[in-house]
């Protein structure tokens, strides 16, 4: 059995047992270590994770402050996989990177030890004039779909962020193993989204993506991400309202859980009295 088959078999076992599949984004080695110990099925590495753990918005990962694909390779090879060698680590690959040929780059992802890929950064979360200009300039979602198609041919686990049913259909047709219904930047904390959609709207969006995905291939995994789905209680509410297989979180997994505890712990130290 290939590594990909073993991972998908394990995920299917969780789905059959009615247990949520959990993917967790890691921006540091220590995050990855304890996310893995907590039971995350997949560890995702995005260039935005590095920026996020610097205290910056995840949107920085979509802007020209670094080479997204190079950052992920460095994080994976030197910071994350050495401390979680038995974890299933998924590389965030910028499929519309015009400086790389995916047919040459993705074998390097496999050689580095990654178990799979996800399309990140992604134009799926960009709309309006900028999205139209990116598409017209040859930097569109179709490049991400092709990246997933190539990765599937290399027997990598393929996961894909999508924001619409049409994007989901395209990714399933390309051989994607897991569709991640992206509901926008995660709310909450110091740098979370300030204008996220309501939970009812997120439920409707996830449901539409799930239905479109399963119409194309009944056994595809569908999980949710982002927007108002920020904590375990939010995910539990979502699971009660729409048929999905689990949740992928990044800010939800490594930023929000530490912001307030770090502040409170430091404040507790500042209240201590010395003997003088």
PDB file of C-alpha atoms in Angstrom:
ATOM      1  CA  UNK A   1       0.000   0.000   0.000  1.00  0.00           C
ATOM      2  CA  UNK A   2       1.371   3.413  -0.943  1.00  0.00           C
ATOM      3  CA  UNK A   3       1.716   6.184   1.614  1.00  0.00           C
ATOM      4  CA  UNK A   4      -1.173   8.042  -0.002  1.00  0.00           C
ATOM      5  CA  UNK A   5      -3.410   4.965   0.128  1.00  0.00           C
ATOM      6  CA  UNK A   6      -2.539   4.400   3.783  1.00  0.00           C
ATOM      7  CA  UNK A   7      -3.406   7.998   4.696  1.00  0.00           C
ATOM      8  CA  UNK A   8      -6.689   7.960   2.790  1.00  0.00           C
ATOM      9  CA  UNK A   9      -7.590   4.589   4.322  1.00  0.00           C
ATOM     10  CA  UNK A  10      -7.035   6.002   7.811  1.00  0.00           C
ATOM     11  CA  UNK A  11      -9.168   9.050   6.994  1.00  0.00           C
ATOM     12  CA  UNK A  12     -11.905   6.798   5.633  1.00  0.00           C
ATOM     13  CA  UNK A  13     -11.804   4.813   8.876  1.00  0.00           C
ATOM     14  CA  UNK A  14     -12.450   7.987  10.850  1.00  0.00           C
ATOM     15  CA  UNK A  15     -15.265   9.015   8.525  1.00  0.00           C
ATOM     16  CA  UNK A  16     -16.909   5.598   8.778  1.00  0.00           C
ATOM     17  CA  UNK A  17     -16.695   5.790  12.561  1.00  0.00           C
ATOM     18  CA  UNK A  18     -18.361   9.216  12.605  1.00  0.00           C
ATOM     19  CA  UNK A  19     -15.240  10.928  13.933  1.00  0.00           C
ATOM     20  CA  UNK A  20     -14.149  14.310  12.605  1.00  0.00           C
ATOM     21  CA  UNK A  21     -11.087  14.468  10.385  1.00  0.00           C
ATOM     22  CA  UNK A  22      -8.813  17.227  11.693  1.00  0.00           C
ATOM     23  CA  UNK A  23      -6.199  19.165   9.749  1.00  0.00           C
ATOM     24  CA  UNK A  24      -4.033  21.715  11.547  1.00  0.00           C
ATOM     25  CA  UNK A  25      -1.848  24.477  10.169  1.00  0.00           C
ATOM     26  CA  UNK A  26       1.576  24.850  11.779  1.00  0.00           C
ATOM     27  CA  UNK A  27       3.810  27.896  11.482  1.00  0.00           C
ATOM     28  CA  UNK A  28       6.527  26.641  13.842  1.00  0.00           C
ATOM     29  CA  UNK A  29       8.086  23.365  14.877  1.00  0.00           C
ATOM     30  CA  UNK A  30       6.681  23.542  18.398  1.00  0.00           C
ATOM     31  CA  UNK A  31       3.191  24.131  17.003  1.00  0.00           C
ATOM     32  CA  UNK A  32       3.548  21.103  14.746  1.00  0.00           C
ATOM     33  CA  UNK A  33       4.827  18.944  17.608  1.00  0.00           C
ATOM     34  CA  UNK A  34       1.865  19.583  19.858  1.00  0.00           C
ATOM     35  CA  UNK A  35      -0.737  19.652  17.104  1.00  0.00           C
ATOM     36  CA  UNK A  36       0.514  16.202  16.164  1.00  0.00           C
ATOM     37  CA  UNK A  37       0.427  15.025  19.772  1.00  0.00           C
ATOM     38  CA  UNK A  38      -3.120  16.363  19.993  1.00  0.00           C
ATOM     39  CA  UNK A  39      -4.177  13.991  17.248  1.00  0.00           C
ATOM     40  CA  UNK A  40      -4.260  16.085  14.069  1.00  0.00           C
ATOM     41  CA  UNK A  41      -4.608  13.756  11.093  1.00  0.00           C
ATOM     42  CA  UNK A  42      -2.803  16.141   8.745  1.00  0.00           C
ATOM     43  CA  UNK A  43      -0.330  18.943   9.477  1.00  0.00           C
ATOM     44  CA  UNK A  44      -0.504  21.769   6.925  1.00  0.00           C
ATOM     45  CA  UNK A  45       2.390  24.143   6.293  1.00  0.00           C
ATOM     46  CA  UNK A  46       1.573  27.468   4.643  1.00  0.00           C
ATOM     47  CA  UNK A  47       3.813  30.453   4.035  1.00  0.00           C
ATOM     48  CA  UNK A  48       1.180  32.440   5.957  1.00  0.00           C
ATOM     49  CA  UNK A  49       1.913  30.295   9.015  1.00  0.00           C
ATOM     50  CA  UNK A  50       5.338  31.860   9.358  1.00  0.00           C
ATOM     51  CA  UNK A  51       3.848  35.352   9.118  1.00  0.00           C
ATOM     52  CA  UNK A  52       0.953  34.467  11.415  1.00  0.00           C
ATOM     53  CA  UNK A  53       3.314  33.345  14.150  1.00  0.00           C
ATOM     54  CA  UNK A  54       5.148  36.646  13.743  1.00  0.00           C
ATOM     55  CA  UNK A  55       1.907  38.328  14.805  1.00  0.00           C
ATOM     56  CA  UNK A  56       0.861  39.296  11.293  1.00  0.00           C
ATOM     57  CA  UNK A  57      -2.376  38.747   9.400  1.00  0.00           C
ATOM     58  CA  UNK A  58      -2.671  35.573   7.352  1.00  0.00           C
ATOM     59  CA  UNK A  59      -3.321  37.857   4.377  1.00  0.00           C
ATOM     60  CA  UNK A  60       0.407  38.635   4.373  1.00  0.00           C
ATOM     61  CA  UNK A  61       0.856  35.189   2.829  1.00  0.00           C
ATOM     62  CA  UNK A  62      -0.976  36.418  -0.272  1.00  0.00           C
ATOM     63  CA  UNK A  63       1.149  39.531  -0.669  1.00  0.00           C
ATOM     64  CA  UNK A  64       4.700  39.961  -2.068  1.00  0.00           C
ATOM     65  CA  UNK A  65       6.660  39.675   1.168  1.00  0.00           C
ATOM     66  CA  UNK A  66       8.431  36.413   0.380  1.00  0.00           C
ATOM     67  CA  UNK A  67       8.674  33.455  -1.976  1.00  0.00           C
ATOM     68  CA  UNK A  68       5.700  31.336  -0.859  1.00  0.00           C
ATOM     69  CA  UNK A  69       6.979  28.051  -2.251  1.00  0.00           C
ATOM     70  CA  UNK A  70      10.533  28.539  -0.965  1.00  0.00           C
ATOM     71  CA  UNK A  71       9.239  29.443   2.505  1.00  0.00           C
ATOM     72  CA  UNK A  72       7.172  26.260   2.688  1.00  0.00           C
ATOM     73  CA  UNK A  73      10.070  24.093   1.557  1.00  0.00           C
ATOM     74  CA  UNK A  74      12.344  25.613   4.194  1.00  0.00           C
ATOM     75  CA  UNK A  75       9.730  25.327   6.945  1.00  0.00           C
ATOM     76  CA  UNK A  76       9.007  21.727   6.050  1.00  0.00           C
ATOM     77  CA  UNK A  77      12.552  20.472   5.680  1.00  0.00           C
ATOM     78  CA  UNK A  78      14.213  22.397   8.524  1.00  0.00           C
ATOM     79  CA  UNK A  79      11.545  23.381  11.059  1.00  0.00           C
ATOM     80  CA  UNK A  80       8.602  20.989  11.009  1.00  0.00           C
ATOM     81  CA  UNK A  81       9.308  17.525   9.601  1.00  0.00           C
ATOM     82  CA  UNK A  82      12.462  17.046  11.702  1.00  0.00           C
ATOM     83  CA  UNK A  83      10.396  17.359  14.908  1.00  0.00           C
ATOM     84  CA  UNK A  84       7.373  15.374  13.685  1.00  0.00           C
ATOM     85  CA  UNK A  85       8.953  12.745  11.411  1.00  0.00           C
ATOM     86  CA  UNK A  86       5.945  10.427  11.630  1.00  0.00           C
ATOM     87  CA  UNK A  87       3.317  13.087  10.876  1.00  0.00           C
ATOM     88  CA  UNK A  88       1.449  13.457   7.583  1.00  0.00           C
ATOM     89  CA  UNK A  89       2.652  16.895   6.504  1.00  0.00           C
ATOM     90  CA  UNK A  90       0.905  18.724   3.670  1.00  0.00           C
ATOM     91  CA  UNK A  91       2.741  21.455   1.736  1.00  0.00           C
ATOM     92  CA  UNK A  92       0.980  24.672   0.815  1.00  0.00           C
ATOM     93  CA  UNK A  93       1.961  25.067  -2.831  1.00  0.00           C
ATOM     94  CA  UNK A  94       1.337  28.251  -4.792  1.00  0.00           C
ATOM     95  CA  UNK A  95       0.196  26.634  -8.006  1.00  0.00           C
ATOM     96  CA  UNK A  96       0.052  29.881  -9.979  1.00  0.00           C
ATOM     97  CA  UNK A  97       3.688  30.734  -9.203  1.00  0.00           C
ATOM     98  CA  UNK A  98       4.936  31.957 -12.617  1.00  0.00           C
ATOM     99  CA  UNK A  99       8.591  31.345 -11.708  1.00  0.00           C
ATOM    100  CA  UNK A 100       8.263  27.566 -11.325  1.00  0.00           C
ATOM    101  CA  UNK A 101       7.186  24.670 -13.500  1.00  0.00           C
ATOM    102  CA  UNK A 102       4.947  22.517 -11.324  1.00  0.00           C
ATOM    103  CA  UNK A 103       5.963  19.391 -13.240  1.00  0.00           C
ATOM    104  CA  UNK A 104       9.520  19.994 -11.976  1.00  0.00           C
ATOM    105  CA  UNK A 105       8.731  21.494  -8.567  1.00  0.00           C
ATOM    106  CA  UNK A 106       6.226  18.957  -7.233  1.00  0.00           C
ATOM    107  CA  UNK A 107       8.668  16.013  -7.424  1.00  0.00           C
ATOM    108  CA  UNK A 108      10.867  18.057  -5.058  1.00  0.00           C
ATOM    109  CA  UNK A 109       7.915  18.289  -2.657  1.00  0.00           C
ATOM    110  CA  UNK A 110       7.664  14.509  -2.732  1.00  0.00           C
ATOM    111  CA  UNK A 111      11.412  14.048  -2.342  1.00  0.00           C
ATOM    112  CA  UNK A 112      11.476  16.403   0.664  1.00  0.00           C
ATOM    113  CA  UNK A 113       9.123  14.072   2.513  1.00  0.00           C
ATOM    114  CA  UNK A 114       5.791  15.861   2.285  1.00  0.00           C
ATOM    115  CA  UNK A 115       2.780  13.547   2.195  1.00  0.00           C
ATOM    116  CA  UNK A 116       0.701  15.829   0.023  1.00  0.00           C
ATOM    117  CA  UNK A 117      -0.163  19.318  -1.155  1.00  0.00           C
ATOM    118  CA  UNK A 118      -2.813  21.997  -0.856  1.00  0.00           C
ATOM    119  CA  UNK A 119      -3.285  25.011  -3.122  1.00  0.00           C
ATOM    120  CA  UNK A 120      -2.040  27.876  -0.976  1.00  0.00           C
ATOM    121  CA  UNK A 121      -1.752  30.801  -1.477  1.00  0.00           C
ATOM    122  CA  UNK A 122      -4.918  30.602  -3.549  1.00  0.00           C
ATOM    123  CA  UNK A 123      -6.813  33.015  -5.761  1.00  0.00           C
ATOM    124  CA  UNK A 124      -9.993  31.306  -4.536  1.00  0.00           C
ATOM    125  CA  UNK A 125     -10.134  33.797  -1.656  1.00  0.00           C
ATOM    126  CA  UNK A 126      -9.603  36.815  -3.933  1.00  0.00           C
ATOM    127  CA  UNK A 127     -12.536  38.439  -5.684  1.00  0.00           C
ATOM    128  CA  UNK A 128     -13.463  41.537  -7.634  1.00  0.00           C
ATOM    129  CA  UNK A 129     -11.171  43.374 -10.026  1.00  0.00           C
ATOM    130  CA  UNK A 130      -7.978  41.854  -8.667  1.00  0.00           C
ATOM    131  CA  UNK A 131      -9.282  38.322  -9.225  1.00  0.00           C
ATOM    132  CA  UNK A 132     -10.364  39.192 -12.754  1.00  0.00           C
ATOM    133  CA  UNK A 133      -6.953  40.694 -13.528  1.00  0.00           C
ATOM    134  CA  UNK A 134      -5.131  37.670 -12.112  1.00  0.00           C
ATOM    135  CA  UNK A 135      -7.216  35.309 -14.214  1.00  0.00           C
ATOM    136  CA  UNK A 136      -6.693  37.408 -17.338  1.00  0.00           C
ATOM    137  CA  UNK A 137      -2.958  37.526 -16.675  1.00  0.00           C
ATOM    138  CA  UNK A 138      -2.522  33.779 -16.565  1.00  0.00           C
ATOM    139  CA  UNK A 139      -2.339  33.645 -12.767  1.00  0.00           C
ATOM    140  CA  UNK A 140      -5.743  32.113 -12.166  1.00  0.00           C
ATOM    141  CA  UNK A 141      -7.414  29.209 -10.441  1.00  0.00           C
ATOM    142  CA  UNK A 142      -6.879  26.953 -13.450  1.00  0.00           C
ATOM    143  CA  UNK A 143      -3.166  26.913 -12.601  1.00  0.00           C
ATOM    144  CA  UNK A 144      -4.023  25.625  -9.129  1.00  0.00           C
ATOM    145  CA  UNK A 145      -6.253  22.934 -10.621  1.00  0.00           C
ATOM    146  CA  UNK A 146      -3.394  21.837 -12.873  1.00  0.00           C
ATOM    147  CA  UNK A 147      -1.046  21.722  -9.879  1.00  0.00           C
ATOM    148  CA  UNK A 148      -3.454  19.358  -8.119  1.00  0.00           C
ATOM    149  CA  UNK A 149      -3.717  17.229 -11.269  1.00  0.00           C
ATOM    150  CA  UNK A 150       0.067  16.860 -11.443  1.00  0.00           C
ATOM    151  CA  UNK A 151       0.326  16.118  -7.719  1.00  0.00           C
ATOM    152  CA  UNK A 152      -2.350  13.429  -8.039  1.00  0.00           C
ATOM    153  CA  UNK A 153      -0.291  11.788 -10.763  1.00  0.00           C
ATOM    154  CA  UNK A 154       2.686  11.711  -8.388  1.00  0.00           C
ATOM    155  CA  UNK A 155       0.589   9.844  -5.797  1.00  0.00           C
ATOM    156  CA  UNK A 156       0.645  12.740  -3.351  1.00  0.00           C
ATOM    157  CA  UNK A 157      -2.385  13.291  -1.120  1.00  0.00           C
ATOM    158  CA  UNK A 158      -4.223  16.172  -2.773  1.00  0.00           C
ATOM    159  CA  UNK A 159      -6.259  18.697  -0.827  1.00  0.00           C
ATOM    160  CA  UNK A 160      -7.721  21.908  -2.203  1.00  0.00           C
ATOM    161  CA  UNK A 161      -9.123  25.157  -0.905  1.00  0.00           C
ATOM    162  CA  UNK A 162     -12.229  26.224  -2.801  1.00  0.00           C
ATOM    163  CA  UNK A 163     -14.696  29.047  -2.272  1.00  0.00           C
ATOM    164  CA  UNK A 164     -17.427  28.085  -4.763  1.00  0.00           C
ATOM    165  CA  UNK A 165     -19.165  24.944  -6.030  1.00  0.00           C
ATOM    166  CA  UNK A 166     -17.633  25.420  -9.500  1.00  0.00           C
ATOM    167  CA  UNK A 167     -14.129  25.514  -8.022  1.00  0.00           C
ATOM    168  CA  UNK A 168     -14.944  22.352  -6.084  1.00  0.00           C
ATOM    169  CA  UNK A 169     -16.111  20.545  -9.224  1.00  0.00           C
ATOM    170  CA  UNK A 170     -12.917  21.501 -11.060  1.00  0.00           C
ATOM    171  CA  UNK A 171     -10.725  20.225  -8.238  1.00  0.00           C
ATOM    172  CA  UNK A 172     -12.608  16.936  -7.907  1.00  0.00           C
ATOM    173  CA  UNK A 173     -12.296  16.393 -11.649  1.00  0.00           C
ATOM    174  CA  UNK A 174      -8.535  16.940 -11.299  1.00  0.00           C
ATOM    175  CA  UNK A 175      -8.348  14.046  -8.840  1.00  0.00           C
ATOM    176  CA  UNK A 176      -8.440  15.949  -5.564  1.00  0.00           C
ATOM    177  CA  UNK A 177      -8.779  13.706  -2.500  1.00  0.00           C
ATOM    178  CA  UNK A 178     -10.075  16.327  -0.065  1.00  0.00           C
ATOM    179  CA  UNK A 179     -12.018  19.523  -0.708  1.00  0.00           C
ATOM    180  CA  UNK A 180     -11.609  22.265   1.901  1.00  0.00           C
ATOM    181  CA  UNK A 181     -14.558  24.662   1.835  1.00  0.00           C
ATOM    182  CA  UNK A 182     -12.927  28.027   2.553  1.00  0.00           C
ATOM    183  CA  UNK A 183     -15.237  30.507   4.294  1.00  0.00           C
ATOM    184  CA  UNK A 184     -12.739  33.360   4.523  1.00  0.00           C
ATOM    185  CA  UNK A 185     -10.227  34.683   7.032  1.00  0.00           C
ATOM    186  CA  UNK A 186     -10.858  33.260  10.502  1.00  0.00           C
ATOM    187  CA  UNK A 187     -12.499  35.569  13.019  1.00  0.00           C
ATOM    188  CA  UNK A 188     -11.242  36.298  16.510  1.00  0.00           C
ATOM    189  CA  UNK A 189      -8.141  37.385  18.363  1.00  0.00           C
ATOM    190  CA  UNK A 190      -5.863  40.291  17.658  1.00  0.00           C
ATOM    191  CA  UNK A 191      -5.471  39.852  13.896  1.00  0.00           C
ATOM    192  CA  UNK A 192      -8.561  37.878  12.877  1.00  0.00           C
ATOM    193  CA  UNK A 193     -11.197  38.908  10.368  1.00  0.00           C
ATOM    194  CA  UNK A 194     -13.364  41.838  11.412  1.00  0.00           C
ATOM    195  CA  UNK A 195     -16.072  41.398   8.782  1.00  0.00           C
ATOM    196  CA  UNK A 196     -16.598  37.646   8.421  1.00  0.00           C
ATOM    197  CA  UNK A 197     -19.828  36.090   7.177  1.00  0.00           C
ATOM    198  CA  UNK A 198     -22.473  34.895   9.627  1.00  0.00           C
ATOM    199  CA  UNK A 199     -22.514  31.248  10.653  1.00  0.00           C
ATOM    200  CA  UNK A 200     -25.751  30.608   8.735  1.00  0.00           C
ATOM    201  CA  UNK A 201     -24.104  31.915   5.567  1.00  0.00           C
ATOM    202  CA  UNK A 202     -21.049  29.750   6.194  1.00  0.00           C
ATOM    203  CA  UNK A 203     -23.266  26.697   6.640  1.00  0.00           C
ATOM    204  CA  UNK A 204     -24.940  27.432   3.313  1.00  0.00           C
ATOM    205  CA  UNK A 205     -21.601  27.916   1.588  1.00  0.00           C
ATOM    206  CA  UNK A 206     -20.116  24.714   2.977  1.00  0.00           C
ATOM    207  CA  UNK A 207     -23.261  22.757   2.082  1.00  0.00           C
ATOM    208  CA  UNK A 208     -23.227  23.972  -1.528  1.00  0.00           C
ATOM    209  CA  UNK A 209     -19.553  23.055  -1.912  1.00  0.00           C
ATOM    210  CA  UNK A 210     -20.080  19.641  -0.299  1.00  0.00           C
ATOM    211  CA  UNK A 211     -23.013  18.807  -2.545  1.00  0.00           C
ATOM    212  CA  UNK A 212     -21.175  19.894  -5.700  1.00  0.00           C
ATOM    213  CA  UNK A 213     -18.103  17.879  -4.715  1.00  0.00           C
ATOM    214  CA  UNK A 214     -20.026  14.682  -4.013  1.00  0.00           C
ATOM    215  CA  UNK A 215     -22.010  14.996  -7.217  1.00  0.00           C
ATOM    216  CA  UNK A 216     -18.689  14.660  -9.022  1.00  0.00           C
ATOM    217  CA  UNK A 217     -17.305  11.852  -6.846  1.00  0.00           C
ATOM    218  CA  UNK A 218     -19.217  10.354  -3.946  1.00  0.00           C
ATOM    219  CA  UNK A 219     -16.187   9.315  -1.894  1.00  0.00           C
ATOM    220  CA  UNK A 220     -14.331  12.656  -1.924  1.00  0.00           C
ATOM    221  CA  UNK A 221     -13.587  14.028   1.544  1.00  0.00           C
ATOM    222  CA  UNK A 222     -15.105  17.449   2.302  1.00  0.00           C
ATOM    223  CA  UNK A 223     -14.012  19.546   5.276  1.00  0.00           C
ATOM    224  CA  UNK A 224     -14.623  23.140   6.332  1.00  0.00           C
ATOM    225  CA  UNK A 225     -12.306  26.028   7.107  1.00  0.00           C
ATOM    226  CA  UNK A 226     -12.298  29.633   8.240  1.00  0.00           C
ATOM    227  CA  UNK A 227     -14.682  32.517   8.674  1.00  0.00           C
ATOM    228  CA  UNK A 228     -16.901  32.153  11.745  1.00  0.00           C
ATOM    229  CA  UNK A 229     -15.737  28.548  12.295  1.00  0.00           C
ATOM    230  CA  UNK A 230     -13.031  29.558  14.761  1.00  0.00           C
ATOM    231  CA  UNK A 231     -13.169  27.070  17.640  1.00  0.00           C
ATOM    232  CA  UNK A 232     -14.285  23.541  18.522  1.00  0.00           C
ATOM    233  CA  UNK A 233     -17.725  24.758  19.532  1.00  0.00           C
ATOM    234  CA  UNK A 234     -18.174  26.481  16.161  1.00  0.00           C
ATOM    235  CA  UNK A 235     -17.122  23.331  14.311  1.00  0.00           C
ATOM    236  CA  UNK A 236     -19.492  21.242  16.422  1.00  0.00           C
ATOM    237  CA  UNK A 237     -22.337  23.589  15.526  1.00  0.00           C
ATOM    238  CA  UNK A 238     -21.441  23.326  11.841  1.00  0.00           C
ATOM    239  CA  UNK A 239     -21.294  19.510  11.994  1.00  0.00           C
ATOM    240  CA  UNK A 240     -24.812  19.489  13.393  1.00  0.00           C
ATOM    241  CA  UNK A 241     -26.125  21.502  10.447  1.00  0.00           C
ATOM    242  CA  UNK A 242     -24.284  20.184   7.372  1.00  0.00           C
ATOM    243  CA  UNK A 243     -22.775  16.868   6.312  1.00  0.00           C
ATOM    244  CA  UNK A 244     -19.010  17.362   6.269  1.00  0.00           C
ATOM    245  CA  UNK A 245     -16.152  15.075   7.229  1.00  0.00           C
ATOM    246  CA  UNK A 246     -14.176  17.406   9.447  1.00  0.00           C
ATOM    247  CA  UNK A 247     -12.323  20.675   9.841  1.00  0.00           C
ATOM    248  CA  UNK A 248      -9.024  22.248   8.798  1.00  0.00           C
ATOM    249  CA  UNK A 249      -7.795  25.141  10.893  1.00  0.00           C
ATOM    250  CA  UNK A 250      -4.692  27.299  11.084  1.00  0.00           C
ATOM    251  CA  UNK A 251      -5.411  30.390  13.182  1.00  0.00           C
ATOM    252  CA  UNK A 252      -7.944  28.209  14.984  1.00  0.00           C
ATOM    253  CA  UNK A 253      -5.244  25.720  15.910  1.00  0.00           C
ATOM    254  CA  UNK A 254      -2.106  27.693  16.725  1.00  0.00           C
ATOM    255  CA  UNK A 255      -2.892  31.413  17.048  1.00  0.00           C
ATOM    256  CA  UNK A 256      -6.175  31.768  18.907  1.00  0.00           C
ATOM    257  CA  UNK A 257      -5.307  29.110  21.536  1.00  0.00           C
ATOM    258  CA  UNK A 258      -2.177  31.013  22.631  1.00  0.00           C
ATOM    259  CA  UNK A 259      -3.005  34.723  22.395  1.00  0.00           C
ATOM    260  CA  UNK A 260      -4.926  35.110  25.636  1.00  0.00           C
ATOM    261  CA  UNK A 261      -3.012  32.488  27.682  1.00  0.00           C
ATOM    262  CA  UNK A 262       0.285  34.199  26.820  1.00  0.00           C
ATOM    263  CA  UNK A 263      -1.075  37.580  27.847  1.00  0.00           C
ATOM    264  CA  UNK A 264      -2.638  36.252  31.043  1.00  0.00           C
ATOM    265  CA  UNK A 265       0.463  34.316  32.048  1.00  0.00           C
ATOM    266  CA  UNK A 266       2.697  37.348  31.542  1.00  0.00           C
ATOM    267  CA  UNK A 267       0.272  39.547  33.468  1.00  0.00           C
ATOM    268  CA  UNK A 268       0.313  37.059  36.357  1.00  0.00           C
ATOM    269  CA  UNK A 269       4.103  37.365  36.544  1.00  0.00           C
ATOM    270  CA  UNK A 270       3.860  41.173  36.584  1.00  0.00           C
ATOM    271  CA  UNK A 271       1.619  40.998  39.677  1.00  0.00           C
ATOM    272  CA  UNK A 272       4.185  39.109  41.760  1.00  0.00           C
ATOM    273  CA  UNK A 273       5.871  40.834  44.703  1.00  0.00           C
ATOM    274  CA  UNK A 274       9.519  40.435  45.553  1.00  0.00           C
ATOM    275  CA  UNK A 275      10.891  40.357  49.123  1.00  0.00           C
ATOM    276  CA  UNK A 276      12.168  43.940  48.978  1.00  0.00           C
TER     277      UNK A 276
END
